[in-house]
Coordinates of C-alpha atoms in Angstrom, one line a residue:
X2 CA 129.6 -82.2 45.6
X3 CA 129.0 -80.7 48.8
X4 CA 132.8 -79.5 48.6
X5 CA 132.1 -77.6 45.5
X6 CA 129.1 -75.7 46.9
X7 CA 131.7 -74.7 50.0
X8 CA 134.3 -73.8 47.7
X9 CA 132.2 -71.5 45.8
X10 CA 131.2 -69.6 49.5
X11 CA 135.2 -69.0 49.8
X12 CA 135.4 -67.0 46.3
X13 CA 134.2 -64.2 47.9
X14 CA 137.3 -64.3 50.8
X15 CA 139.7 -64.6 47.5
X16 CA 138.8 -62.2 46.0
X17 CA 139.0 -59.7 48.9
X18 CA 142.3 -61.4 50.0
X19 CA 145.2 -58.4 49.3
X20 CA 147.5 -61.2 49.0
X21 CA 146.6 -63.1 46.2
X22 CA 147.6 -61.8 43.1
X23 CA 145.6 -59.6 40.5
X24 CA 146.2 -61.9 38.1
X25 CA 144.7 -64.8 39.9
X26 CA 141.9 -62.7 40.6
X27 CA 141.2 -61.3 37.4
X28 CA 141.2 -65.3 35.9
X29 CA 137.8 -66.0 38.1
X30 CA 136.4 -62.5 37.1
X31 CA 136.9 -63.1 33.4
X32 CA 135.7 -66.8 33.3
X33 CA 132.1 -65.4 34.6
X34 CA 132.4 -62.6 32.5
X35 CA 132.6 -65.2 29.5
X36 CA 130.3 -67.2 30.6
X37 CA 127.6 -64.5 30.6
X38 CA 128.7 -62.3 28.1
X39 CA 126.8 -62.8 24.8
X40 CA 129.8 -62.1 22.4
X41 CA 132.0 -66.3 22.6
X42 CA 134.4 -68.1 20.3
X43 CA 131.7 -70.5 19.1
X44 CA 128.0 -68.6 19.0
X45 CA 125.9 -70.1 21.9
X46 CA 122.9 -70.3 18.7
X47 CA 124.7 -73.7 17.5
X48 CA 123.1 -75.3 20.2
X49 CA 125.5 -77.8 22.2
X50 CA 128.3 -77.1 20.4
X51 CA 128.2 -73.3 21.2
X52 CA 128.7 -74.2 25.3
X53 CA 131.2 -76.6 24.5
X54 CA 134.0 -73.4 24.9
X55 CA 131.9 -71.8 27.7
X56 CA 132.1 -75.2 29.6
X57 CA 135.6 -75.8 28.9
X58 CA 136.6 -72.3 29.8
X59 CA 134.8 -72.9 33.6
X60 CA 136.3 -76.6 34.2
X61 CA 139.4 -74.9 33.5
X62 CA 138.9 -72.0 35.5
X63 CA 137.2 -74.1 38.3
X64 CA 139.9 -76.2 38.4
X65 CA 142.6 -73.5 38.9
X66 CA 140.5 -71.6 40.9
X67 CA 139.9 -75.2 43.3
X68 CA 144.0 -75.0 44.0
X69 CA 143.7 -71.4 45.3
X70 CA 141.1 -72.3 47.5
X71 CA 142.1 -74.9 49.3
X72 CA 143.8 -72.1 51.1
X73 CA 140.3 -70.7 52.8
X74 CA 139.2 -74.2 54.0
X75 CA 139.7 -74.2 57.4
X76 CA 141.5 -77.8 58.6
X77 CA 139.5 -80.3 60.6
X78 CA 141.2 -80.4 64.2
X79 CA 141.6 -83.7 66.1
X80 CA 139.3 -83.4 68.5
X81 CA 137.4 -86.3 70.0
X82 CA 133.8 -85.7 72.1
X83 CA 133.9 -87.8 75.6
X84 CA 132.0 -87.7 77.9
X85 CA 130.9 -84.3 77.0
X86 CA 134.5 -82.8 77.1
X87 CA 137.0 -82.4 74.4
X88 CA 139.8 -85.1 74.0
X89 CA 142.5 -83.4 71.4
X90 CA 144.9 -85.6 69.9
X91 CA 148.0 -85.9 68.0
X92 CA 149.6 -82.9 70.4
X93 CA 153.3 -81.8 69.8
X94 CA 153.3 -81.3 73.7
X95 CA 153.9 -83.7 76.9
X96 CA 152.6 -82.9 80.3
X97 CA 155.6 -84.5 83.4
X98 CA 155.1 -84.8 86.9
X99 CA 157.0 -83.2 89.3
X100 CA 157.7 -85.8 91.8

């Protein structure tokens, strides 16, 4: 869950992003605009089964809109705390004496 609440935080980095495409853009723009406008493919007065589409619209957008995303998460580095100095593993890198 607490993924989801960061996720939606990155939204505003995609959609300022010039190089995503308008189209992927435009997808998270309409799904809110749905969502809140009061004109839907099932009338929101036949209660339940009027957010049925609006719900189905989101999860679908949501779940395009996740892939995208994963772009603006920044990636966990291997770094280890000891002794109150960084330890970074899993380096592409050796260090030889010269002796």
């Amino acid at each position: 869950m607490r993924n989801f609440f960061y996720k939606l935080t990155m939204i505003p980095k995609f959609l300022k992003d010039s190089d995503v495409a308008i189209p992927k853009k435009l997808l998270i723009i309409f799904a809110i605009a749905y969502t809140i406008s009061p004109i839907d493919i099932i009338p929101d007065p036949i209660i339940l089964v009027g957010w049925i589409d609006d719900i189905v619209l989101l999860l679908y957008s949501w779940t395009k809109l996740s892939e995208y995303l994963e772009k603006y998460i920044p990636k966990k580095k291997n770094v280890i705390k000891f002794r109150k100095k960084d330890i970074i593993e899993d380096v592409d890198y050796e260090i030889e004496d010269k002796e």
